[in-house]
Structures are given as structure tokens and as C-alpha cells.
Short mmCIF file of C-alpha atoms in Angstrom, two decimals:
data_model
loop_
_atom_site.label_atom_id
_atom_site.label_comp_id
_atom_site.label_asym_id
_atom_site.label_seq_id
_atom_site.Cartn_x
_atom_site.Cartn_y
_atom_site.Cartn_z
CA UNK C 1 26.67 119.36 125.39
CA UNK C 2 26.67 115.76 125.70
CA UNK C 3 29.45 114.27 127.89
CA UNK C 4 30.58 111.86 125.21
CA UNK C 5 31.17 113.06 121.69
CA UNK C 6 30.94 110.85 118.78
CA UNK C 7 32.79 110.85 115.39
CA UNK C 8 32.10 109.04 112.23
CA UNK C 9 35.47 108.32 110.26
CA UNK C 10 35.48 106.98 106.75
CA UNK C 11 38.35 108.18 104.37
CA UNK C 12 40.04 106.97 101.42
CA UNK C 13 42.97 109.31 101.58
CA UNK C 14 44.51 108.17 105.08
CA UNK C 15 46.94 110.60 105.42
CA UNK C 16 47.28 111.88 109.03
CA UNK C 17 44.11 110.10 109.85
CA UNK C 18 45.62 107.73 112.88
CA UNK C 19 47.14 110.81 114.70
CA UNK C 20 43.89 112.63 114.08
CA UNK C 21 41.60 109.66 115.37
CA UNK C 22 44.06 108.99 118.43
CA UNK C 23 43.73 112.55 119.72
CA UNK C 24 39.97 112.39 119.51
CA UNK C 25 40.15 108.82 121.33
CA UNK C 26 42.38 110.11 124.14
CA UNK C 27 39.67 113.03 124.77
CA UNK C 28 37.07 110.51 124.97
CA UNK C 29 35.34 110.57 121.65
CA UNK C 30 33.74 107.52 120.56
CA UNK C 31 34.76 106.78 116.99
CA UNK C 32 32.77 104.91 114.53
CA UNK C 33 34.35 103.45 111.23
CA UNK C 34 33.65 101.49 108.25
CA UNK C 35 35.74 99.07 106.07
CA UNK C 36 39.37 99.90 105.59
CA UNK C 37 39.58 102.69 107.92
CA UNK C 38 38.05 100.60 111.00
CA UNK C 39 40.82 98.17 110.19
CA UNK C 40 43.41 101.03 109.65
CA UNK C 41 42.51 102.61 113.02
CA UNK C 42 42.30 99.32 114.96
CA UNK C 43 45.63 97.97 113.63
CA UNK C 44 47.03 101.45 115.23
CA UNK C 45 45.34 100.44 118.48
CA UNK C 46 42.56 103.07 118.41
CA UNK C 47 39.24 101.58 119.68
CA UNK C 48 36.69 101.87 117.04
CA UNK C 49 33.26 100.79 116.71
CA UNK C 50 32.18 99.43 113.30
CA UNK C 51 29.29 100.75 111.22
CA UNK C 52 27.86 97.17 111.25
CA UNK C 53 27.97 97.32 115.06
CA UNK C 54 25.98 100.37 115.06
CA UNK C 55 23.41 99.31 112.43
CA UNK C 56 23.31 95.96 113.16
CA UNK C 57 23.15 95.28 109.44
CA UNK C 58 26.37 94.00 107.33
CA UNK C 59 27.94 95.71 104.32
CA UNK C 60 26.14 94.15 101.11
CA UNK C 61 26.80 94.45 97.46
CA UNK C 62 30.44 94.10 97.77
CA UNK C 63 30.69 97.36 99.96
CA UNK C 64 28.51 99.42 97.66
CA UNK C 65 26.30 99.70 100.71
CA UNK C 66 27.58 100.13 104.39
CA UNK C 67 26.67 103.52 105.80
CA UNK C 68 23.42 104.32 103.66
CA UNK C 69 21.34 103.52 107.26
CA UNK C 70 18.96 105.34 109.29
CA UNK C 71 21.04 104.69 112.55
CA UNK C 72 23.87 106.55 110.79
CA UNK C 73 22.26 109.32 108.83
CA UNK C 74 19.69 109.84 111.58
CA UNK C 75 22.47 110.72 113.83
CA UNK C 76 24.03 113.00 111.42
CA UNK C 77 20.66 114.92 110.21
CA UNK C 78 19.09 115.08 113.54
CA UNK C 79 18.65 118.88 114.71
CA UNK C 80 19.66 118.47 118.12
CA UNK C 81 17.78 121.55 119.35
CA UNK C 82 14.34 120.01 118.05
CA UNK C 83 12.74 118.02 120.97
CA UNK C 84 10.70 115.98 118.31
CA UNK C 85 13.99 114.83 116.53
CA UNK C 86 15.67 113.81 119.78
CA UNK C 87 12.63 112.05 120.89
CA UNK C 88 12.66 110.00 117.49
CA UNK C 89 16.29 109.22 118.14
CA UNK C 90 15.58 107.81 121.41
CA UNK C 91 12.73 105.84 120.12
CA UNK C 92 15.02 104.06 117.77
CA UNK C 93 17.76 103.90 119.59
CA UNK C 94 19.86 106.24 117.45
CA UNK C 95 22.83 108.19 118.84
CA UNK C 96 23.71 111.92 117.37
CA UNK C 97 27.37 112.38 115.58
CA UNK C 98 29.03 115.38 116.22
CA UNK C 99 31.60 115.15 113.48
CA UNK C 100 31.78 113.43 110.29
CA UNK C 101 35.44 112.83 108.69
CA UNK C 102 35.21 111.51 105.08
CA UNK C 103 37.07 111.75 101.98
CA UNK C 104 35.99 110.19 98.66
CA UNK C 105 37.32 107.35 96.63
CA UNK C 106 40.09 108.68 94.27
CA UNK C 107 38.14 108.91 91.10
CA UNK C 108 40.18 111.50 89.59
CA UNK C 109 43.29 109.69 90.14
CA UNK C 110 41.85 106.46 88.66
CA UNK C 111 40.89 107.89 85.55
CA UNK C 112 43.75 110.16 84.98
CA UNK C 113 46.04 108.33 82.78
CA UNK C 114 43.19 107.36 80.46
CA UNK C 115 43.86 103.61 80.64
CA UNK C 116 41.52 102.35 83.36
CA UNK C 117 38.35 100.12 82.31
CA UNK C 118 35.14 101.71 82.40
CA UNK C 119 33.85 99.24 84.71
CA UNK C 120 36.78 99.90 87.05
CA UNK C 121 36.32 103.49 86.82
CA UNK C 122 32.49 103.23 87.52
CA UNK C 123 33.36 101.25 90.94
CA UNK C 124 35.59 104.34 91.82
CA UNK C 125 32.42 106.50 92.10
CA UNK C 126 31.51 107.05 95.58
CA UNK C 127 27.94 107.15 96.92
CA UNK C 128 27.88 106.66 100.60
CA UNK C 129 30.58 109.14 101.16
CA UNK C 130 29.03 111.85 99.13
CA UNK C 131 25.77 111.34 101.10
CA UNK C 132 27.64 111.53 104.58
CA UNK C 133 29.33 114.66 103.48
CA UNK C 134 26.19 116.37 102.29
CA UNK C 135 24.06 115.17 105.40
CA UNK C 136 26.86 116.66 107.59
CA UNK C 137 27.46 119.80 105.76
CA UNK C 138 23.61 120.17 105.78
CA UNK C 139 23.36 119.98 109.61
CA UNK C 140 26.67 121.79 110.01
CA UNK C 141 25.08 123.75 112.98
CA UNK C 142 25.61 120.46 115.09
CA UNK C 143 27.88 118.24 113.12
CA UNK C 144 31.46 119.22 112.09
CA UNK C 145 32.21 118.21 108.46
CA UNK C 146 35.84 117.40 107.75
CA UNK C 147 36.96 116.28 104.15
CA UNK C 148 40.52 116.80 103.80
CA UNK C 149 43.60 115.97 105.76
CA UNK C 150 44.56 119.74 105.43
CA UNK C 151 41.95 120.51 107.72
CA UNK C 152 42.81 118.23 110.41
CA UNK C 153 45.24 120.79 112.16
CA UNK C 154 42.66 123.38 112.45
CA UNK C 155 40.10 120.95 113.68
CA UNK C 156 42.66 119.53 116.50
CA UNK C 157 43.37 123.15 117.65
CA UNK C 158 39.62 123.08 118.86
CA UNK C 159 39.69 119.88 120.55
CA UNK C 160 40.67 121.26 123.98
CA UNK C 161 38.06 124.34 123.74
CA UNK C 162 35.26 122.25 122.22
CA UNK C 163 32.92 124.87 120.76
CA UNK C 164 33.43 125.68 116.86
CA UNK C 165 32.27 129.08 116.10
CA UNK C 166 29.39 129.55 113.59
CA UNK C 167 31.73 130.92 111.00
CA UNK C 168 34.15 127.85 111.31
CA UNK C 169 31.42 125.38 110.88
CA UNK C 170 30.09 127.23 107.77
CA UNK C 171 33.52 127.40 106.25
CA UNK C 172 33.89 123.71 106.75
CA UNK C 173 30.29 123.18 105.34
CA UNK C 174 31.16 125.28 102.20
CA UNK C 175 34.32 123.54 101.70
CA UNK C 176 32.41 120.04 101.90
CA UNK C 177 29.87 121.03 99.31
CA UNK C 178 32.84 122.40 97.23
CA UNK C 179 34.12 118.90 97.38
CA UNK C 180 31.36 117.00 96.47
CA UNK C 181 30.46 119.38 93.57
CA UNK C 182 34.06 118.80 92.37
CA UNK C 183 33.79 115.34 92.59
CA UNK C 184 30.65 115.14 90.56
CA UNK C 185 31.88 117.51 87.97
CA UNK C 186 35.12 115.02 87.71
CA UNK C 187 32.61 112.35 86.91
CA UNK C 188 30.57 114.20 84.42
CA UNK C 189 33.57 115.46 82.71
CA UNK C 190 35.22 111.97 82.28
CA UNK C 191 31.51 110.49 81.05
CA UNK C 192 31.41 113.58 78.55
CA UNK C 193 34.77 112.32 77.21
CA UNK C 194 33.21 108.88 76.71
CA UNK C 195 30.57 110.52 74.82
CA UNK C 196 32.87 112.45 72.72
CA UNK C 197 32.33 115.91 74.27
CA UNK C 198 28.72 116.19 73.02
CA UNK C 199 28.03 119.87 71.99
CA UNK C 200 27.05 122.39 74.21
CA UNK C 201 24.91 121.14 77.18
CA UNK C 202 22.11 123.25 78.72
CA UNK C 203 24.14 123.34 82.00
CA UNK C 204 27.89 123.46 82.32
CA UNK C 205 30.10 123.09 85.48
CA UNK C 206 33.53 124.51 84.88
CA UNK C 207 36.32 122.88 87.40
CA UNK C 208 39.22 125.13 88.23
CA UNK C 209 41.78 124.53 90.69
CA UNK C 210 43.82 127.55 92.36
CA UNK C 211 47.37 127.70 91.19
CA UNK C 212 48.23 130.93 92.94
CA UNK C 213 47.38 134.44 93.64
CA UNK C 214 48.56 137.17 91.26
CA UNK C 215 50.58 140.20 92.33
CA UNK C 216 47.40 141.88 90.99
CA UNK C 217 44.94 141.77 88.41
CA UNK C 218 44.65 143.60 85.09
CA UNK C 219 45.35 147.08 87.26
CA UNK C 220 47.04 147.48 90.61
CA UNK C 221 43.77 147.94 92.55
CA UNK C 222 42.36 144.87 91.18
CA UNK C 223 43.06 141.64 93.18
CA UNK C 224 43.26 138.59 91.10
CA UNK C 225 44.27 134.72 91.16
CA UNK C 226 45.07 132.12 88.65
CA UNK C 227 43.29 129.03 88.23
CA UNK C 228 44.03 125.78 85.89
CA UNK C 229 42.05 122.94 84.62
CA UNK C 230 42.99 119.99 86.43
CA UNK C 231 44.21 116.82 84.32
CA UNK C 232 45.74 118.66 81.02
CA UNK C 233 48.98 117.30 80.02
CA UNK C 234 49.80 119.96 77.32
CA UNK C 235 51.48 123.20 77.83
CA UNK C 236 49.20 126.04 78.70
CA UNK C 237 49.65 129.46 80.69
CA UNK C 238 48.08 128.10 83.46
CA UNK C 239 50.37 125.02 84.08
CA UNK C 240 53.60 126.77 83.00
CA UNK C 241 56.07 126.50 85.67
CA UNK C 242 57.62 129.40 87.29
CA UNK C 243 61.40 128.96 87.87
CA UNK C 244 62.52 132.48 88.76
CA UNK C 245 61.32 135.94 89.02
CA UNK C 246 58.71 138.00 90.75
CA UNK C 247 55.01 136.94 90.82
CA UNK C 248 52.80 138.19 87.82
CA UNK C 249 50.04 140.18 87.24
CA UNK C 250 46.82 139.13 85.16
CA UNK C 251 48.17 141.10 82.06
CA UNK C 252 51.30 139.14 82.22
CA UNK C 253 49.60 135.87 82.46
CA UNK C 254 47.24 136.69 79.62
CA UNK C 255 50.45 137.79 77.33
CA UNK C 256 52.11 134.51 78.17
CA UNK C 257 48.97 132.73 77.14
CA UNK C 258 48.75 134.75 73.87
CA UNK C 259 52.41 133.88 73.18
CA UNK C 260 52.26 130.13 74.07
CA UNK C 261 49.31 129.86 71.72
CA UNK C 262 51.12 131.62 68.97
CA UNK C 263 54.33 129.70 68.97
CA UNK C 264 52.16 126.34 69.40
CA UNK C 265 50.89 127.05 66.03
CA UNK C 266 54.18 127.11 64.31
CA UNK C 267 55.86 123.76 65.51
CA UNK C 268 57.94 122.33 64.34
CA UNK C 269 59.86 125.21 63.30
CA UNK C 270 61.93 127.00 65.84
CA UNK C 271 59.90 129.96 66.61
CA UNK C 272 59.62 133.04 68.92
CA UNK C 273 56.78 135.40 69.82
CA UNK C 274 56.67 138.79 71.47
CA UNK C 275 53.50 139.75 73.03
CA UNK C 276 52.31 143.01 74.08
CA UNK C 277 48.69 143.92 75.52
CA UNK C 278 47.46 140.29 74.34
CA UNK C 279 48.58 140.19 70.79
CA UNK C 280 52.00 139.71 68.91
CA UNK C 281 54.18 142.69 68.17
CA UNK C 282 56.65 140.36 66.54
CA UNK C 283 56.65 136.77 65.51
CA UNK C 284 59.63 135.09 63.70
CA UNK C 285 60.84 131.27 62.80
CA UNK C 286 64.51 130.51 62.20
CA UNK C 287 67.21 128.00 61.55
CA UNK C 288 68.08 128.70 65.12
CA UNK C 289 66.66 129.83 68.44
CA UNK C 290 68.72 133.15 68.23
CA UNK C 291 67.71 133.81 64.50
CA UNK C 292 63.95 133.28 65.55
CA UNK C 293 64.01 135.52 68.44
CA UNK C 294 65.90 138.18 66.20
CA UNK C 295 63.33 137.78 63.40
CA UNK C 296 60.49 138.43 65.83
CA UNK C 297 62.38 141.47 67.61
CA UNK C 298 63.04 143.09 64.48
CA UNK C 299 58.97 143.58 63.43
CA UNK C 300 58.77 146.22 66.21
CA UNK C 301 61.37 146.92 68.66
CA UNK C 302 59.84 149.90 70.16
CA UNK C 303 56.52 147.90 71.01
CA UNK C 304 58.41 145.07 72.31
CA UNK C 305 59.75 147.22 75.26
CA UNK C 306 57.84 145.53 78.37
CA UNK C 307 56.72 142.83 76.39
CA UNK C 308 56.68 138.79 76.91
CA UNK C 309 59.03 136.71 74.83
CA UNK C 310 57.82 132.97 74.42
CA UNK C 311 59.96 130.63 72.51
CA UNK C 312 58.98 126.93 71.58
CA UNK C 313 62.45 125.81 72.05
CA UNK C 314 65.45 125.83 74.19
CA UNK C 315 66.74 129.42 75.34
CA UNK C 316 70.82 129.23 75.10
CA UNK C 317 73.12 131.70 76.75
CA UNK C 318 73.23 133.44 73.26
CA UNK C 319 69.84 133.70 73.08
CA UNK C 320 69.38 135.01 76.69
CA UNK C 321 72.12 137.66 75.98
CA UNK C 322 70.19 138.76 73.15
CA UNK C 323 66.89 138.77 75.02
CA UNK C 324 68.46 140.89 78.08
CA UNK C 325 69.48 143.70 75.69
CA UNK C 326 65.63 144.38 75.83
CA UNK C 327 63.33 145.07 78.75
CA UNK C 328 60.82 142.21 79.01
CA UNK C 329 58.21 141.56 81.49
CA UNK C 330 58.55 137.73 81.37
CA UNK C 331 60.39 134.91 79.31
CA UNK C 332 58.69 131.62 78.72
CA UNK C 333 60.59 128.83 76.90
CA UNK C 334 60.67 124.98 76.47
CA UNK C 335 63.80 125.05 78.75
CA UNK C 336 66.76 127.16 79.71
CA UNK C 337 70.23 125.96 79.56
CA UNK C 338 72.25 126.36 82.77
CA UNK C 339 74.31 129.15 81.16
CA UNK C 340 71.13 131.13 80.03
CA UNK C 341 69.81 130.76 83.45
CA UNK C 342 73.04 132.27 84.94
CA UNK C 343 72.84 135.07 82.42
CA UNK C 344 69.32 136.07 83.10
CA UNK C 345 69.23 135.72 86.70
CA UNK C 346 72.47 137.87 86.80
CA UNK C 347 71.34 140.64 84.44
CA UNK C 348 67.61 140.79 85.77
CA UNK C 349 68.67 140.29 89.61
CA UNK C 350 66.97 143.68 90.24
CA UNK C 351 64.05 143.56 87.87
CA UNK C 352 63.30 139.83 88.96
CA UNK C 353 61.99 139.24 85.40
CA UNK C 354 59.64 136.13 85.81
CA UNK C 355 61.26 133.06 83.87
CA UNK C 356 58.73 130.08 83.00
CA UNK C 357 59.85 126.57 81.79
CA UNK C 358 57.68 124.46 79.63
CA UNK C 359 59.46 121.34 78.93
CA UNK C 360 57.91 118.76 81.13
CA UNK C 361 54.75 117.44 79.27
CA UNK C 362 56.06 116.81 75.63
CA UNK C 363 56.24 119.08 72.85
CA UNK C 364 54.46 122.32 72.12
CA UNK C 365 52.25 121.47 69.01
CA UNK C 366 48.71 122.65 68.21
CA UNK C 367 47.76 118.88 68.01
CA UNK C 368 48.84 118.20 71.64
CA UNK C 369 45.64 119.99 72.97
CA UNK C 370 42.80 117.61 74.05
CA UNK C 371 40.08 116.80 71.30
CA UNK C 372 37.10 119.17 71.86
CA UNK C 373 39.01 121.44 74.10
CA UNK C 374 36.81 124.71 74.85
CA UNK C 375 37.67 128.46 74.96
CA UNK C 376 36.08 130.60 77.31
CA UNK C 377 35.64 134.37 76.96
CA UNK C 378 33.62 136.27 80.02
CA UNK C 379 31.18 138.63 79.57
CA UNK C 380 29.39 140.34 82.44
CA UNK C 381 27.11 137.86 84.06
CA UNK C 382 28.27 135.06 81.83
CA UNK C 383 30.68 133.38 79.62
CA UNK C 384 31.06 132.85 75.68
CA UNK C 385 32.13 129.04 75.18
CA UNK C 386 33.43 127.99 71.91
CA UNK C 387 35.53 125.36 70.63
CA UNK C 388 39.30 126.12 70.62
CA UNK C 389 40.27 127.04 66.92
CA UNK C 390 42.60 124.09 66.31
CA UNK C 391 41.10 123.02 62.86
CA UNK C 392 44.13 122.54 60.47
CA UNK C 393 44.41 124.67 57.44
CA UNK C 394 43.54 122.93 54.23
CA UNK C 395 46.08 124.74 52.28
CA UNK C 396 44.87 122.62 48.92
CA UNK C 397 41.56 124.47 49.21
CA UNK C 398 42.98 127.96 48.98
CA UNK C 399 41.98 129.48 45.71
CA UNK C 400 43.79 131.89 43.42
CA UNK C 401 41.29 134.29 42.11
CA UNK C 402 43.49 136.75 39.85
CA UNK C 403 44.90 136.52 36.54
CA UNK C 404 48.38 136.43 38.07
CA UNK C 405 48.95 133.10 39.89
CA UNK C 406 50.72 132.74 43.31
CA UNK C 407 54.52 131.85 42.94
CA UNK C 408 55.41 128.72 44.99
CA UNK C 409 58.26 130.55 46.59
CA UNK C 410 55.77 132.66 48.59
CA UNK C 411 54.02 129.65 50.07
CA UNK C 412 56.08 129.39 53.12
CA UNK C 413 55.35 133.16 53.96
CA UNK C 414 51.51 132.42 53.15
CA UNK C 415 51.55 129.38 55.59
CA UNK C 416 53.27 131.24 58.25
CA UNK C 417 51.28 134.42 57.89
CA UNK C 418 47.88 132.48 58.38
CA UNK C 419 49.04 130.61 61.17
CA UNK C 420 50.21 133.87 62.86
CA UNK C 421 46.99 135.68 61.81
CA UNK C 422 44.92 133.58 63.86
CA UNK C 423 46.54 135.13 67.15
CA UNK C 424 46.68 138.68 66.03
CA UNK C 425 43.51 140.57 67.63
CA UNK C 426 41.22 141.21 64.88
CA UNK C 427 40.60 143.31 62.53
CA UNK C 428 44.20 141.89 61.82
CA UNK C 429 46.32 142.46 58.74
CA UNK C 430 49.87 141.53 58.78
CA UNK C 431 52.97 141.66 56.26
CA UNK C 432 55.22 138.76 56.17
CA UNK C 433 58.57 138.42 54.67
CA UNK C 434 60.84 135.37 54.94
CA UNK C 435 58.75 133.85 57.47
CA UNK C 436 58.64 136.79 59.98
CA UNK C 437 56.47 139.43 60.58
CA UNK C 438 57.66 142.91 59.24
CA UNK C 439 54.21 144.75 59.95
CA UNK C 440 51.16 144.10 62.36
CA UNK C 441 48.08 146.00 62.24
CA UNK C 442 45.41 144.83 64.64
CA UNK C 443 42.69 145.73 66.94
CA UNK C 444 41.20 148.59 64.59
CA UNK C 445 37.44 149.05 63.95
CA UNK C 446 38.10 149.20 60.21
CA UNK C 447 40.28 146.91 58.00
CA UNK C 448 41.74 149.66 56.14
CA UNK C 449 43.21 151.23 59.44
CA UNK C 450 44.70 147.88 60.17
CA UNK C 451 46.45 147.63 56.76
CA UNK C 452 47.76 151.20 56.90
CA UNK C 453 49.27 150.40 60.46
CA UNK C 454 50.68 147.10 58.96
CA UNK C 455 52.00 148.45 55.62
CA UNK C 456 53.70 151.53 57.39
CA UNK C 457 55.37 149.57 59.59
CA UNK C 458 56.69 147.25 57.08
CA UNK C 459 57.58 150.11 54.93
CA UNK C 460 59.66 151.47 57.56
CA UNK C 461 61.67 148.11 58.04
CA UNK C 462 62.29 147.42 54.40
CA UNK C 463 63.40 151.00 53.85
CA UNK C 464 66.16 150.68 56.50
CA UNK C 465 67.31 147.45 54.98
CA UNK C 466 67.36 148.78 51.22
CA UNK C 467 64.42 146.24 50.35
CA UNK C 468 61.03 146.62 49.20
CA UNK C 469 57.99 145.20 49.58
CA UNK C 470 57.42 143.28 46.26
CA UNK C 471 58.25 139.97 47.77
CA UNK C 472 56.25 140.14 50.81
CA UNK C 473 52.93 138.89 51.54
CA UNK C 474 49.84 140.64 52.89
CA UNK C 475 47.59 138.47 54.94
CA UNK C 476 44.09 139.73 56.35
CA UNK C 477 42.17 137.69 58.95
CA UNK C 478 38.99 138.27 56.96
CA UNK C 479 37.42 139.39 53.53
CA UNK C 480 38.08 142.85 52.12
CA UNK C 481 34.56 144.60 51.93
CA UNK C 482 35.91 147.15 49.55
CA UNK C 483 38.93 147.60 46.96
CA UNK C 484 40.54 150.02 49.40
CA UNK C 485 42.97 147.49 51.00
CA UNK C 486 44.18 146.24 47.45
CA UNK C 487 44.90 149.53 46.39
CA UNK C 488 46.74 150.67 49.48
CA UNK C 489 48.63 147.71 49.30
CA UNK C 490 49.76 148.31 45.77
CA UNK C 491 50.98 151.85 46.87
CA UNK C 492 53.56 150.08 49.06
CA UNK C 493 54.58 147.70 46.57
CA UNK C 494 52.64 144.43 47.46
CA UNK C 495 52.13 142.00 44.90
CA UNK C 496 50.58 139.06 46.83
CA UNK C 497 47.51 139.13 49.30
CA UNK C 498 46.07 136.44 51.23
CA UNK C 499 42.34 137.27 52.49
CA UNK C 500 39.24 135.37 53.26
CA UNK C 501 37.04 135.94 50.28
CA UNK C 502 33.30 135.99 50.51
CA UNK C 503 32.58 139.58 50.47
CA UNK C 504 29.54 141.03 48.27
CA UNK C 505 32.20 143.08 46.52
CA UNK C 506 34.84 140.40 46.07
CA UNK C 507 34.74 141.33 42.34
CA UNK C 508 35.92 144.79 43.09
CA UNK C 509 39.00 143.55 44.77
CA UNK C 510 39.76 141.05 42.38
CA UNK C 511 39.65 143.45 39.46
CA UNK C 512 41.74 146.01 41.26
CA UNK C 513 44.35 143.39 41.95
CA UNK C 514 44.43 142.31 38.25
CA UNK C 515 44.75 146.09 37.15
CA UNK C 516 47.54 146.70 39.82
CA UNK C 517 49.54 143.33 39.07
CA UNK C 518 48.75 141.53 42.32
CA UNK C 519 48.36 138.01 42.83
CA UNK C 520 45.42 137.13 45.35
CA UNK C 521 44.49 133.99 47.28
CA UNK C 522 41.30 133.30 48.87
CA UNK C 523 41.39 131.14 51.97
CA UNK C 524 37.52 130.60 52.61
CA UNK C 525 38.34 130.62 56.43
CA UNK C 526 38.07 133.64 58.51
CA UNK C 527 40.44 133.94 61.44
CA UNK C 528 38.92 136.42 63.69
CA UNK C 529 40.38 136.58 67.51
CA UNK C 530 38.61 139.15 69.74
#
């Protein structure tokens, strides 16, 4: 080990760098630095050799080229156990580096608000810094690579016992390559945005930042963590802010996601969704938040036990009281009033029911999602990637195919039912009455089974309220392959059906509807959600 150690320091993020460099200088390290970092350290009284002094060559091209030089990269990349390498360094008066401390131009921060000029963003693409990091990470057996102020504490602990373990060096190298990979992916994402997010490229790099560990995955024996996409300024399950309660499991996160996407669809109406096992077991809108929640709960109170409640507006104390009468695993809302928070935290002190607030980035609307946003569904060894289903419904294109027409008073239920059906696991059939679900059949392998589940549930609800299903609307997420769903719906009193259409046997369903006095609407749009 050489008596004098040598560090190259060139950082954009200067947090903590003065103290870090000073400790090294006090321990006899020679510090080489460039540009603004050199001035920053010199002003703090820390002795520094500039890159220009080492290379004998000035910065050129407005600072674009300063560290890209053999006397820098040769000192970083030399295998200090290789006699040939060391002889070459001697012949060219190149001295080895033992540490490289570099972080990169703040490209992400520069482009974050979307107003920066293209040329200015290009100037924030770091070239020399990336090369330095990669060179040091490649040669981590001899060169310690430091890429974040968060690493300074660990590195300084080693200063008095100089000699990083192989594991520590590899860990820092791993973090270095991750740092540059993230940086490059951020640039490619930005350029993709300027190209209108073109198609599905041959290769895709997905950037995800860890938000926190989960209590467990889908089951207690599975570890799990929640990651989020950076830079999104819209409400998602990943960026919802927990304000109280215990940590989450993966299943609760997935339910929260399903609930947010369901109520997002229903804005500007006040809406509530109760989610169980990734699918709604009740959805409702209303003139008040309380009414919306009660309408959602009334659909299936039994299944709602242990579900997740998501509301696209403010939870008041009155609503909080209603929610707390039921066991729920999490409550998500745009905001909670002080009275609501006090009530829930008192009533749920033992259960520590997680509370999530969404009210920091605008309103919860379907068009708040970024254009071209992708949806990812994992498969073993890969991923299905598709565009988010944010295409608005073209209500004017819906086509009545029966002798009996659709009455105007049913259109609010038709529109509500189609929006909700998108978020119910297929095969899905739902029954809607007064803009609330009263029957949900989902996840079945045949459509007739889903229809039976939905109709039986709806029948039980209306029976208890001295109603019938003549004024309810049945909505299917796809076409009817046979006329059996139409005939089953008629047995329960349904008079209005909405389905995709497009089956080879559409005429059978149309004929049955005409015989049974049912109005049927074809949407021309499938709404599967697996």
C-alpha cells in the first residue's frame, strides 16, 4: 500500500463534501478536483490539485471536456497488481487513484417541471462524470467509488483503518453502476417523452425507486417492498402518503391501487369504492361523501369486511363514523378533516388501520395520468406491458340493437356501470341501480356464472328494500357468447342490458331480448381486466 493515498473529487451535489474532503486531507490524502468542486474546496481551506495541473491540459468546449484524459483515466483504471500496468504509469508520469468521489449533473431535477428548453436539458447530460464512475467501479478492487453523500459516513469510518473489504468495495461498485444506469434511463425516458413515447421498444429499462419495505408480500412468509416510478405528479397507490397506522402488506397495496383507479374513473362525482382481493365489492356515487360511501357499502356488506375503502374526496367526521362501524384494512381519501382523523385514530387505536392522504397533487381524474402511461403485469420471467386503458368512452357510438329502445333515465346508470366494469376482474357482470352497484359477479371462468352471481346478489338487495330489478341496468365487460345471459337476466326482471357485442351469435341474444321485452345496447368496446 502506498504511503500517500489519492482521491479524485468532482461532485454536483456538494452536500457534506467539505467535511468529507477535509478529513481525507488531514489524513494525508492528495485531493485532485475539477471546476466548481475545486473552487468550493479551496474556498474552505482544503488543499487541492486541479485536474488541469495533473493533465497539463485546460478544460475545453465550455467544460464539456476536462477529465477525459489518460492521466486521469489511466490512474483510475490501472490494475495495481499488474507490473506491466504500473510500468506504463511510470513511463507516462501517471499516478494511481485510490478513490473516486463523483456524482452527476442534476439532469432529473432540471427536466422535472417540464419547462426547461431542450438545449438547456442537453447541457445537463453528464459525460465525464459517468466515465469516471464506470472506470472506478470497473476497477473497484483498487479504487473505491463513492457516488452519493449518503455513503460518506460509511467511507469515513474506514479512514482510520484503511482497507475496505472486498464486499464493501463490490457494494459501492454495484451502487455506482446502478447510479449510472438510473441516470441513463432518466435521459432515455426524457427523450422518449419528446418523441411521444413511441410504441414498444425492443429493449425497455424501467426506473423504480424504493419507497419502503412492506410488512410482508401477498403472504406472511413472503418479503416485499413498494417501489414507485419517479416524477409522477398524479395520484397513484405508489405515491399515496400514509399519515397514520401500521405498515402495509402487498395485498393491501394492490387493493388500494384498485380503489384509486376505480374512483379516478368517476370524477367529478363524489365516489367511494370498497375493494377486496383486488376487485370492487361495492362502488357508489352520491350527492354527499356519506351517501357515496353508504351506496358502496350497501352492495355487499359481508364482503366489505376487511376490505379497503377509497374515497375521491374529503372524509368528514360523519363519514369516519360510518366507516368505523365496519372492519376495514385501510382508508384512502383525498383528505381527512381534523374531526375525522381524531375519530378514526381513537376508534382504530388497537387495529392501527392505515390511513392514506392523496390531497397534494391536484384532483383525482382519469385524464391526470400522463399521456402514454404504461401498465405492467408480471409473468414468470418477464412482463406484459400495455398502454393504460384511459381511452374515454364514446357514448354516441353505443348502439341500441333491440326493438325496445334505451330510455334516457337509464343513461346515468349505463355510464356509471361501464366506468366501474373496467375495474372489476373479468369475466365481470355488474348490476347497477341509481349509480351504485347492487350486484357484482367477477373472476369467473364463464360469463353466465358471473351473471348469476351479480343477479342473485342484486335480487337479495332489492328484495330487502321492496324493490324489483325492472329499473336496474346489467353491464357486461364483454360480449355474450350465447343468449343464456339474456334469458337469465329476464328471470330476475332486468329490462336493460349493456354488452360489447361482436359475438358470432349476437342475433341469438338480440332475438331473446326482443322476445323478453329487454332493451340491449352494444358498446363495441371490451373492458377486460385480468
